[in-house]
Amino acid sequence: MKKIYTMALGLGLLLFSCSEDYLNVDPMTDVLESNFYRTVADAEMALVGCYDGYQRTSSNGNLAFYVTSEVLSDNTYGGTGSTDGRGYQALDRFDPSQSPADNNLFNGTWSDYYAGIFRCNKLLSKLDGVNFESKPEARVRIEGETRFLRALMYFDLVRLFEKVPLLTAPTTDNVPQASPAEIYKQIAEDLKFAAANIPADAYPKANAAQNDGRVTSYAAKALLARVYLFYTGYYGVDDLGVTKAEVLAGLEDVVASNEFGLLTEYKALWPASSYVPAANNTLDRSGYAGEGNKETVFAQKFNNTQDYNGNVDGNRWLVMMGMRNTNWSPYGKGWGACTVEPKLVAAFDSDDKRKSASIIDIAGESITGFDVKGQREYTGYSNKKYTPTALPDGSSNTGGSNDFQISQDQDFVVIRYADVLLMAAEMGSPNAQTYYDAVRTRAGLSSRAVTQANILEERRLEFAFEGLRYWDLLRQGLSTAASTLAETQDVLSAGVADQVVIKEADITKTRGFMQIPTTQITLSNGVLVQNNGWN
């Protein structure tokens, strides 16, 4: 599946390029529309352009949804370099005074997401003009995949900013923000369509080498559950147009499909957790299950073909998570973002196999040469799941141009099978205890009672550094999230004593949402309204 993005990149840009206006929805070239969107092959190629649009929300080098989710959580602090700007501290502390000039942290993110949504809307608007006579079944499958991608991008946007413009067709209009209810209902509608219309056998897991990264009906059912849990939890209403019983039934369908399963070894899910430095300047990768393993329900795919000449395929945020300027094979250097909170480290049971698979313990692993003076908010711990890797001689373990900044290609696993099991348990499956115990047994832990509190704690440990924790907190209610996130912690910045102070009141006044980019508000002529707490 990885090479599919590269093949369609040029055409995707040609057909779907967008200008830098308010919503990035104005196509630069309409001329090719007169001879495109005619055949099934055209529609398939345009669909690949939509996948590329989603990939670019991370590969364009702007502030990624994943990094934001981790900075906001109680998994990590902002970190980065001791002489860098304090934008990540403004996010971590929900406090714009940490970096008053950083009122456009999300401008590129906003543009990338609306460019991706534009691609989806353009394809959906053209489907009726495509001749599907040779493959009539392709019509609804293509629509289903496209609507899933649009739903996923809107789900990211609405969680970040809450009130955003809702566009379901290509337009250059200055569209005001929609209510959260409107946006979530559109997301649910898109996901229900995808779940019902993408054939179950369209992309079998047995053929993951070709299919991994494509949207399946199972991915749509799993994402719908995540949407349902967040919306009903945060807003306290159940009006999405889908019932709890229907959502749970979708999760049970994923389980019953036998397409997915838990890996035997938790560390096999992650490259840096399973790679072992070997002779001849190599890494023993035999412990890594690889991309396309049976636990991945949906992943955002990346290639190492990123460069500085227009190819945008790499995982650009991965370098942010690496230890600051420190290669210690198999761990590769990066920019030191998201230093790990000590209270997360302490939350793991001593027998929990997930601890060593998730966290780099800099002192415990006898890592030398760490750039303490270059690191902000040093805690002694770093993220092991998503971090660059390095060869024994300290050189970058990447392909492409072998540039550690832009050639990273580790996929981001958006949905894992373990998440399906724990969501089903949380929603009251008759098999809740079995599902819950399966996750704990893999971690080397004994059975425990299935309660809401226990499941949420299990999610914290199972999905540490996977971009889920903050949203799991927020869906428990703003007051719960704010009180959990608030803390005072001693750290080191530039090698000297420092403190991270996160105040409950700062979180509460933002209602947990982020700052809409000032540039976008200006371009909208004031049609967009800033979120509370960020003025």
Coordinates of C-alpha atoms in Angstrom, one line a residue:
M1 CA 0.0 0.0 0.0
K2 CA 2.9 2.4 0.7
K3 CA 3.8 2.9 -3.0
I4 CA 0.2 3.9 -3.9
Y5 CA 0.7 7.4 -2.5
T6 CA 3.8 8.0 -4.5
M7 CA 2.2 6.9 -7.8
A8 CA -0.7 9.3 -7.5
L9 CA 1.1 12.2 -5.9
G10 CA 1.6 14.2 -9.0
L11 CA -1.9 13.7 -10.3
G12 CA -3.4 14.3 -6.9
L13 CA -1.6 17.7 -6.7
L14 CA -2.5 18.6 -10.3
L15 CA -6.2 17.9 -9.9
F16 CA -6.7 19.0 -6.3
S17 CA -4.2 21.8 -5.5
C18 CA -5.7 24.5 -3.4
S19 CA -4.9 28.1 -2.8
E20 CA -3.9 29.6 0.5
D21 CA -7.2 31.3 1.1
Y22 CA -9.5 31.0 4.1
L23 CA -10.5 27.4 3.7
N24 CA -8.0 26.2 1.1
V25 CA -10.8 25.1 -1.1
D26 CA -10.2 27.0 -4.3
P27 CA -8.8 24.7 -7.0
M28 CA -5.9 26.2 -9.0
T29 CA -6.6 24.1 -12.1
D30 CA -10.1 23.3 -13.5
V31 CA -9.0 22.6 -17.0
L32 CA -8.4 18.9 -16.5
E33 CA -11.9 18.3 -15.2
S34 CA -13.2 18.3 -18.7
N35 CA -11.4 15.1 -19.5
F36 CA -11.2 13.5 -16.1
Y37 CA -13.7 11.8 -13.7
R38 CA -15.0 9.7 -16.6
T39 CA -13.8 6.2 -15.9
V40 CA -13.5 3.8 -13.0
A41 CA -9.8 4.2 -13.3
D42 CA -10.1 8.0 -13.0
A43 CA -12.2 7.6 -9.8
E44 CA -9.7 5.1 -8.3
M45 CA -6.9 7.5 -9.0
A46 CA -8.8 10.4 -7.5
L47 CA -9.4 8.3 -4.5
V48 CA -5.7 7.8 -4.1
G49 CA -5.4 11.5 -4.2
C50 CA -7.8 11.6 -1.2
Y51 CA -5.6 9.2 0.7
D52 CA -2.7 11.4 -0.2
G53 CA -4.6 14.4 1.2
Y54 CA -5.1 12.7 4.5
Q55 CA -1.4 11.7 4.6
R56 CA -0.4 15.3 4.0
T57 CA -2.1 16.3 7.3
S58 CA 1.0 14.8 8.9
S59 CA 3.6 14.8 6.1
N60 CA 3.5 18.5 5.3
G61 CA 5.6 19.4 8.3
N62 CA 2.9 21.4 10.2
L63 CA 1.8 20.8 13.8
A64 CA 0.4 17.3 13.6
F65 CA -2.8 16.1 15.3
Y66 CA -0.8 13.2 16.9
V67 CA 1.8 15.5 18.5
T68 CA -0.9 17.9 19.7
S69 CA -2.8 15.0 21.3
E70 CA 0.3 13.9 23.2
V71 CA 1.3 17.4 24.3
L72 CA -2.2 18.0 25.7
S73 CA -2.4 14.7 27.6
D74 CA -0.9 13.7 30.9
N75 CA 1.4 11.4 29.1
T76 CA 3.9 14.1 28.2
Y77 CA 5.0 17.7 28.6
G78 CA 5.8 20.0 25.7
G79 CA 9.6 19.5 25.8
T80 CA 11.6 20.4 22.7
G81 CA 14.9 22.3 22.8
S82 CA 15.9 24.6 25.6
T83 CA 16.4 27.5 23.2
D84 CA 13.3 26.8 21.1
G85 CA 10.1 28.8 21.1
R86 CA 7.5 28.0 23.7
G87 CA 4.6 27.1 21.5
Y88 CA 4.4 23.5 22.8
Q89 CA 4.4 24.9 26.4
A90 CA 1.4 27.2 25.4
L91 CA -0.4 24.0 24.3
D92 CA 0.6 21.8 27.3
R93 CA -0.4 24.4 29.8
F94 CA -3.4 25.8 27.9
D95 CA -1.9 29.2 28.4
P96 CA -1.2 31.6 25.5
S97 CA 0.9 33.8 27.7
Q98 CA 3.6 31.1 27.5
S99 CA 4.2 32.2 23.9
P100 CA 2.0 35.3 23.0
A101 CA 3.4 35.5 19.5
D102 CA 2.4 31.9 18.6
N103 CA -1.2 32.7 17.6
N104 CA -0.8 30.7 14.4
L105 CA 0.5 27.4 15.6
F106 CA -2.3 25.6 13.8
N107 CA -2.4 27.6 10.6
G108 CA -0.7 25.0 8.5
T109 CA -2.7 22.2 10.2
W110 CA -5.9 24.0 9.4
S111 CA -4.9 24.4 5.8
D112 CA -3.7 20.8 5.4
Y113 CA -7.0 19.4 6.7
Y114 CA -9.2 21.6 4.6
A115 CA -7.1 20.8 1.5
G116 CA -7.7 17.1 2.2
I117 CA -11.4 17.6 2.8
F118 CA -11.5 19.5 -0.5
R119 CA -10.1 16.5 -2.4
C120 CA -12.8 14.3 -0.8
N121 CA -15.6 16.7 -1.6
K122 CA -14.4 17.1 -5.2
L123 CA -14.4 13.4 -5.8
L124 CA -17.8 12.9 -4.2
S125 CA -19.2 15.7 -6.3
K126 CA -18.0 14.0 -9.5
L127 CA -19.0 10.4 -8.9
D128 CA -22.4 10.7 -10.7
G129 CA -20.5 11.6 -13.9
V130 CA -18.3 8.5 -13.8
N131 CA -19.2 5.6 -16.0
F132 CA -19.3 2.6 -13.6
E133 CA -21.0 0.2 -16.0
S134 CA -17.9 -2.0 -16.2
K135 CA -17.6 -2.2 -12.4
P136 CA -20.9 -1.1 -10.8
E137 CA -19.8 -2.3 -7.4
A138 CA -16.9 0.1 -7.3
R139 CA -19.3 3.1 -7.0
V140 CA -20.3 2.7 -3.4
R141 CA -17.0 1.3 -2.3
I142 CA -15.1 4.4 -3.6
E143 CA -17.7 6.7 -2.1
G144 CA -17.4 4.8 1.2
E145 CA -13.7 5.1 1.4
T146 CA -13.8 8.8 0.5
R147 CA -16.5 9.5 3.1
F148 CA -14.5 7.7 5.8
L149 CA -11.4 9.9 5.0
R150 CA -13.6 13.0 5.2
A151 CA -15.1 11.9 8.4
L152 CA -11.7 11.1 10.0
M153 CA -10.4 14.6 9.0
Y154 CA -13.5 16.3 10.4
F155 CA -13.2 14.3 13.6
D156 CA -9.7 15.6 14.1
L157 CA -10.7 19.1 13.4
V158 CA -13.8 19.2 15.6
R159 CA -11.9 17.7 18.5
L160 CA -9.2 20.3 18.1
F161 CA -11.3 23.4 17.5
E162 CA -14.9 22.3 18.2
K163 CA -16.6 24.8 15.9
V164 CA -15.3 24.7 12.4
P165 CA -16.8 25.3 8.9
L166 CA -18.6 22.2 7.7
L167 CA -18.1 21.8 3.9
T168 CA -19.6 18.8 2.1
A169 CA -19.2 20.1 -1.4
P170 CA -16.4 22.1 -3.1
T171 CA -16.9 25.8 -2.5
T172 CA -15.0 29.1 -2.2
D173 CA -17.7 30.7 0.0
N174 CA -16.7 32.2 3.3
V175 CA -18.5 29.6 5.4
P176 CA -19.2 30.2 9.1
Q177 CA -18.5 27.7 11.8
A178 CA -21.1 24.9 12.2
S179 CA -22.3 23.7 15.6
P180 CA -20.6 20.6 17.0
A181 CA -23.8 18.6 16.7
E182 CA -24.0 19.3 13.0
I183 CA -20.4 18.3 12.4
Y184 CA -20.7 15.1 14.5
K185 CA -23.9 14.1 12.8
Q186 CA -22.2 14.4 9.4
I187 CA -19.2 12.4 10.6
A188 CA -21.6 9.6 11.8
E189 CA -23.5 9.7 8.6
D190 CA -20.3 9.3 6.6
L191 CA -19.0 6.5 8.7
K192 CA -22.3 4.6 8.6
F193 CA -22.3 4.8 4.8
A194 CA -18.7 3.5 4.7
A195 CA -19.5 0.7 7.1
A196 CA -22.5 -0.4 5.1
N197 CA -21.1 0.0 1.6
I198 CA -17.4 -1.0 1.6
P199 CA -17.6 -4.8 1.0
A200 CA -16.2 -6.8 3.9
D201 CA -13.9 -8.6 1.5
A202 CA -12.7 -5.5 -0.4
Y203 CA -9.3 -5.4 1.4
P204 CA -8.7 -8.7 3.2
K205 CA -6.0 -8.6 5.9
A206 CA -4.5 -11.7 4.4
N207 CA -3.3 -9.5 1.5
A208 CA -2.0 -6.7 3.8
A209 CA 1.1 -6.1 1.7
Q210 CA -1.2 -4.6 -1.0
N211 CA -4.2 -3.5 1.1
D212 CA -2.8 -2.2 4.4
G213 CA -3.8 1.4 4.8
R214 CA -7.0 1.1 2.8
V215 CA -10.3 1.9 4.5
T216 CA -12.4 -1.2 5.4
S217 CA -15.9 -1.5 6.7
Y218 CA -14.3 -2.7 9.9
A219 CA -12.3 0.5 10.2
A220 CA -15.5 2.5 9.7
K221 CA -17.3 0.6 12.5
A222 CA -14.4 1.0 14.9
L223 CA -14.0 4.7 14.2
L224 CA -17.8 5.2 14.6
A225 CA -17.5 3.8 18.1
R226 CA -14.7 6.2 18.9
V227 CA -16.7 9.1 17.6
Y228 CA -19.8 7.9 19.6
L229 CA -17.9 7.6 22.9
F230 CA -16.3 11.0 22.6
Y231 CA -19.4 12.9 21.5
T232 CA -21.8 11.3 24.0
G233 CA -19.2 11.6 26.7
Y234 CA -18.2 15.2 26.3
Y235 CA -21.6 16.6 25.3
G236 CA -23.8 14.4 27.4
V237 CA -26.3 13.8 24.6
D238 CA -27.1 10.8 22.4
D239 CA -28.4 12.2 19.2
L240 CA -26.0 11.1 16.5
G241 CA -28.5 9.1 14.5
V242 CA -27.0 5.8 15.6
T243 CA -27.8 3.9 18.8
K244 CA -25.3 2.6 21.3
A245 CA -26.6 -0.9 20.5
E246 CA -25.8 -0.4 16.8
V247 CA -22.3 1.0 17.6
L248 CA -21.6 -2.0 19.8
A249 CA -22.9 -4.4 17.2
G250 CA -20.4 -2.9 14.8
L251 CA -17.5 -3.6 17.2
E252 CA -18.7 -7.1 17.6
D253 CA -18.7 -7.5 13.8
V254 CA -15.0 -6.5 13.8
V255 CA -14.3 -9.2 16.4
A256 CA -16.4 -11.8 14.6
S257 CA -14.7 -11.2 11.3
N258 CA -11.5 -13.0 12.5
E259 CA -9.6 -10.5 10.3
F260 CA -7.7 -9.1 13.4
G261 CA -6.2 -10.3 16.6
L262 CA -3.7 -9.3 19.4
L263 CA -0.1 -9.9 18.7
T264 CA 1.5 -12.3 21.3
E265 CA 4.3 -9.8 22.1
Y266 CA 3.3 -6.2 22.8
K267 CA 6.7 -4.9 21.9
A268 CA 6.4 -6.5 18.5
L269 CA 4.0 -3.6 17.6
W270 CA 6.8 -1.0 17.6
P271 CA 10.1 -0.8 15.7
A272 CA 12.1 0.9 18.5
S273 CA 10.8 -1.5 21.1
S274 CA 11.7 -4.6 19.1
Y275 CA 14.8 -3.7 17.1
V276 CA 18.1 -4.9 18.6
P277 CA 21.6 -3.5 17.5
A278 CA 23.5 -6.3 15.8
A279 CA 26.9 -6.9 14.2
N280 CA 28.1 -5.2 11.0
N281 CA 26.2 -2.0 11.8
T282 CA 22.8 -3.6 11.4
L283 CA 19.6 -3.9 13.4
D284 CA 18.0 -7.2 14.2
R285 CA 14.4 -6.6 13.1
S286 CA 13.1 -10.1 13.7
G287 CA 11.2 -9.1 16.8
Y288 CA 9.1 -6.6 14.9
A289 CA 5.8 -7.8 13.5
G290 CA 6.0 -5.3 10.7
E291 CA 3.4 -3.0 9.2
G292 CA 0.2 -4.7 8.1
N293 CA 0.3 -7.0 11.2
K294 CA -3.0 -8.5 12.4
E295 CA -3.6 -5.9 15.1
T296 CA -3.7 -2.9 12.8
V297 CA -7.3 -2.0 11.9
F298 CA -6.4 1.3 10.2
A299 CA -3.1 3.1 9.7
Q300 CA -1.9 6.4 8.2
K301 CA 0.8 5.3 5.7
F302 CA 4.1 6.9 5.1
N303 CA 7.0 6.5 2.7
N304 CA 10.7 7.5 3.0
T305 CA 10.6 9.3 -0.3
Q306 CA 10.2 12.7 1.3
D307 CA 12.6 15.4 0.0
Y308 CA 12.9 19.1 -0.3
N309 CA 11.7 19.1 -4.0
G310 CA 8.0 18.5 -3.6
N311 CA 7.8 14.9 -2.6
V312 CA 5.8 14.9 0.6
D313 CA 5.3 11.3 1.8
G314 CA 7.3 10.9 5.1
N315 CA 6.2 10.9 8.7
R316 CA 7.4 14.5 9.5
W317 CA 6.3 14.5 13.1
L318 CA 8.3 11.4 14.1
V319 CA 11.5 13.4 14.4
M320 CA 9.9 15.6 16.9
M321 CA 9.6 12.7 19.3
G322 CA 13.2 11.5 19.2
M323 CA 15.6 12.1 22.1
R324 CA 17.2 15.5 21.7
N325 CA 20.3 15.3 19.5
T326 CA 21.0 11.9 20.9
N327 CA 21.6 8.7 18.9
W328 CA 21.7 5.5 21.0
S329 CA 20.9 2.6 18.8
P330 CA 18.2 1.5 18.2
Y331 CA 16.9 4.9 19.2
G332 CA 17.5 7.8 16.8
K333 CA 18.0 11.5 17.5
G334 CA 15.2 14.0 17.2
W335 CA 14.0 17.3 18.6
G336 CA 13.0 16.2 22.1
A337 CA 9.3 17.0 22.1
C338 CA 6.9 15.3 24.5
T339 CA 9.2 14.4 27.4
V340 CA 7.4 11.7 29.4
E341 CA 5.6 12.6 32.6
P342 CA 6.9 10.7 35.6
K343 CA 3.4 10.0 36.9
L344 CA 2.7 7.9 33.8
V345 CA 5.9 5.9 34.4
A346 CA 4.8 5.3 38.0
A347 CA 1.3 4.2 36.9
F348 CA 2.6 1.0 35.3
D349 CA 2.7 -2.2 37.4
S350 CA 6.2 -3.6 37.7
D351 CA 5.1 -6.7 35.8
D352 CA 3.4 -4.8 33.0
K353 CA 5.3 -5.7 29.8
R354 CA 3.9 -2.5 28.2
K355 CA 6.1 -0.3 30.3
S356 CA 9.5 -1.2 28.8
A357 CA 7.9 -1.4 25.3
S358 CA 6.5 2.1 25.6
I359 CA 9.0 4.2 27.5
I360 CA 12.7 4.9 27.0
D361 CA 14.2 5.0 30.5
I362 CA 17.4 7.1 29.8
A363 CA 19.1 6.3 33.1
G364 CA 17.7 2.8 33.4
E365 CA 19.0 1.8 29.9
S366 CA 22.3 3.4 30.7
I367 CA 22.0 5.8 27.7
T368 CA 25.1 8.1 27.6
G369 CA 25.7 11.3 25.7
F370 CA 22.1 12.6 26.2
D371 CA 21.9 16.3 25.3
V372 CA 20.6 17.4 28.7
K373 CA 21.7 21.0 28.2
G374 CA 19.8 21.1 24.9
Q375 CA 16.6 19.6 26.3
R376 CA 13.7 21.5 27.8
E377 CA 11.6 19.8 30.5
Y378 CA 13.8 16.8 30.9
T379 CA 12.3 14.1 33.0
G380 CA 14.6 11.1 32.3
Y381 CA 12.0 9.4 30.0
S382 CA 11.1 9.5 26.3
N383 CA 8.6 7.9 24.0
K384 CA 9.6 4.5 22.6
K385 CA 6.6 3.7 20.4
Y386 CA 7.0 6.5 18.0
T387 CA 10.6 7.6 17.8
P388 CA 13.3 7.6 15.0
T389 CA 15.6 4.6 15.0
A390 CA 19.4 4.5 14.4
L391 CA 22.0 2.0 13.3
P392 CA 24.8 1.0 15.8
D393 CA 27.1 3.6 14.4
G394 CA 24.6 6.3 15.1
S395 CA 23.5 7.0 11.6
S396 CA 19.9 7.3 10.7
N397 CA 18.0 4.1 10.0
T398 CA 15.9 5.4 7.1
G399 CA 15.7 5.0 3.4
G400 CA 15.0 7.6 0.7
S401 CA 17.4 10.5 1.1
N402 CA 18.4 9.1 4.5
D403 CA 17.6 12.4 6.1
F404 CA 16.6 11.8 9.7
Q405 CA 14.3 14.9 9.6
I406 CA 12.3 14.0 6.5
S407 CA 12.9 10.4 5.6
Q408 CA 11.0 8.8 8.6
D409 CA 8.4 6.3 7.4
Q410 CA 7.0 4.6 10.5
D411 CA 3.2 4.4 10.0
F412 CA 0.8 5.9 12.5
V413 CA -1.6 3.2 13.7
V414 CA -4.9 5.1 14.0
I415 CA -6.9 2.1 15.3
R416 CA -5.6 -1.1 16.8
Y417 CA -7.6 -4.3 17.6
A418 CA -6.9 -3.8 21.3
D419 CA -8.9 -0.6 21.0
V420 CA -11.8 -2.5 19.5
L421 CA -11.8 -4.9 22.4
L422 CA -11.7 -2.2 25.1
M423 CA -14.3 -0.1 23.5
A424 CA -16.6 -3.1 23.2
A425 CA -16.0 -3.9 26.9
E426 CA -16.7 -0.3 27.8
M427 CA -20.0 -0.3 25.9
G428 CA -21.3 -3.4 27.7
S429 CA -20.5 -6.3 25.4
P430 CA -21.6 -9.7 26.9
N431 CA -18.0 -10.7 26.3
A432 CA -16.6 -7.7 28.1
Q433 CA -14.6 -9.7 30.7
T434 CA -13.0 -11.9 27.9
Y435 CA -12.1 -8.8 25.9
Y436 CA -10.6 -7.0 28.9
D437 CA -8.7 -10.0 30.1
A438 CA -7.2 -10.6 26.7
V439 CA -5.6 -7.2 26.7
R440 CA -4.3 -7.6 30.3
T441 CA -3.0 -11.1 29.7
R442 CA -0.9 -10.0 26.8
A443 CA 0.6 -7.4 29.1
G444 CA 1.5 -10.1 31.6
L445 CA -1.2 -9.1 34.1
S446 CA -4.0 -11.0 35.8
S447 CA -7.7 -10.6 35.4
R448 CA -9.5 -7.6 37.0
A449 CA -13.1 -6.6 37.4
V450 CA -14.6 -4.9 34.3
T451 CA -15.6 -1.4 35.5
Q452 CA -15.6 1.9 33.8
A453 CA -12.7 3.2 35.9
N454 CA -10.6 0.0 35.3
I455 CA -11.2 0.1 31.6
L456 CA -10.2 3.8 31.3
E457 CA -7.1 3.1 33.3
E458 CA -6.3 0.1 31.1
R459 CA -6.7 2.4 28.1
R460 CA -4.2 4.8 29.6
L461 CA -1.5 2.1 29.8
E462 CA -2.4 0.2 26.7
F463 CA -2.5 3.2 24.4
A464 CA 0.2 5.4 26.0
F465 CA 1.8 7.7 23.3
E466 CA -0.8 6.6 20.7
G467 CA -2.7 9.9 20.7
L468 CA -5.8 8.7 22.6
R469 CA -5.3 9.6 26.2
Y470 CA -6.2 13.3 26.0
W471 CA -9.5 12.6 24.2
D472 CA -10.3 9.7 26.7
L473 CA -9.9 12.2 29.5
L474 CA -11.9 15.0 27.8
R475 CA -14.8 12.6 27.1
Q476 CA -15.1 11.9 30.8
G477 CA -16.1 15.6 31.3
L478 CA -14.2 18.9 31.3
S479 CA -13.9 19.0 35.1
T480 CA -12.4 15.5 35.2
A481 CA -10.0 16.3 32.4
A482 CA -8.9 19.6 34.0
S483 CA -8.4 18.2 37.5
T484 CA -6.4 15.2 36.1
L485 CA -4.2 17.3 33.8
A486 CA -3.4 20.0 36.4
E487 CA -0.1 19.5 38.2
T488 CA 3.2 21.0 39.3
Q489 CA 6.3 18.9 38.4
D490 CA 10.0 19.5 38.8
V491 CA 12.0 19.1 35.6
L492 CA 15.3 20.2 34.1
S493 CA 15.5 22.7 31.3
A494 CA 19.0 23.3 29.8
G495 CA 20.3 21.3 32.7
V496 CA 19.0 23.5 35.5
A497 CA 16.0 23.2 37.8
D498 CA 12.6 24.2 36.2
Q499 CA 9.0 23.5 36.9
V500 CA 6.0 22.6 34.7
V501 CA 2.9 24.2 36.2
I502 CA -0.4 23.3 34.6
K503 CA -3.4 25.1 36.1
E504 CA -6.9 23.6 36.2
A505 CA -8.5 27.0 35.5
D506 CA -6.5 27.5 32.3
I507 CA -7.8 24.2 31.0
T508 CA -11.4 24.9 32.1
K509 CA -11.6 28.3 30.4
T510 CA -10.6 26.8 27.0
R511 CA -13.1 24.0 27.4
G512 CA -10.3 21.7 26.3
F513 CA -10.2 23.1 22.7
M514 CA -7.4 24.8 20.8
Q515 CA -6.7 28.2 19.3
I516 CA -8.1 28.9 15.9
P517 CA -5.3 30.4 13.8
T518 CA -5.4 34.2 13.8
T519 CA -4.6 34.2 10.1
Q520 CA -7.7 32.2 9.3
I521 CA -9.9 34.5 11.4
T522 CA -8.4 37.5 9.5
L523 CA -8.9 35.9 6.1
S524 CA -12.5 35.1 7.0
N525 CA -13.1 38.9 7.7
G526 CA -14.2 38.0 11.2
V527 CA -16.7 35.3 10.2
L528 CA -14.7 32.8 12.2
V529 CA -14.9 33.3 16.0
Q530 CA -12.0 32.5 18.4
N531 CA -12.4 29.9 21.1
N532 CA -12.6 30.9 24.7
G533 CA -9.3 31.2 26.6
W534 CA -7.2 31.9 23.5
N535 CA -8.1 35.5 22.9

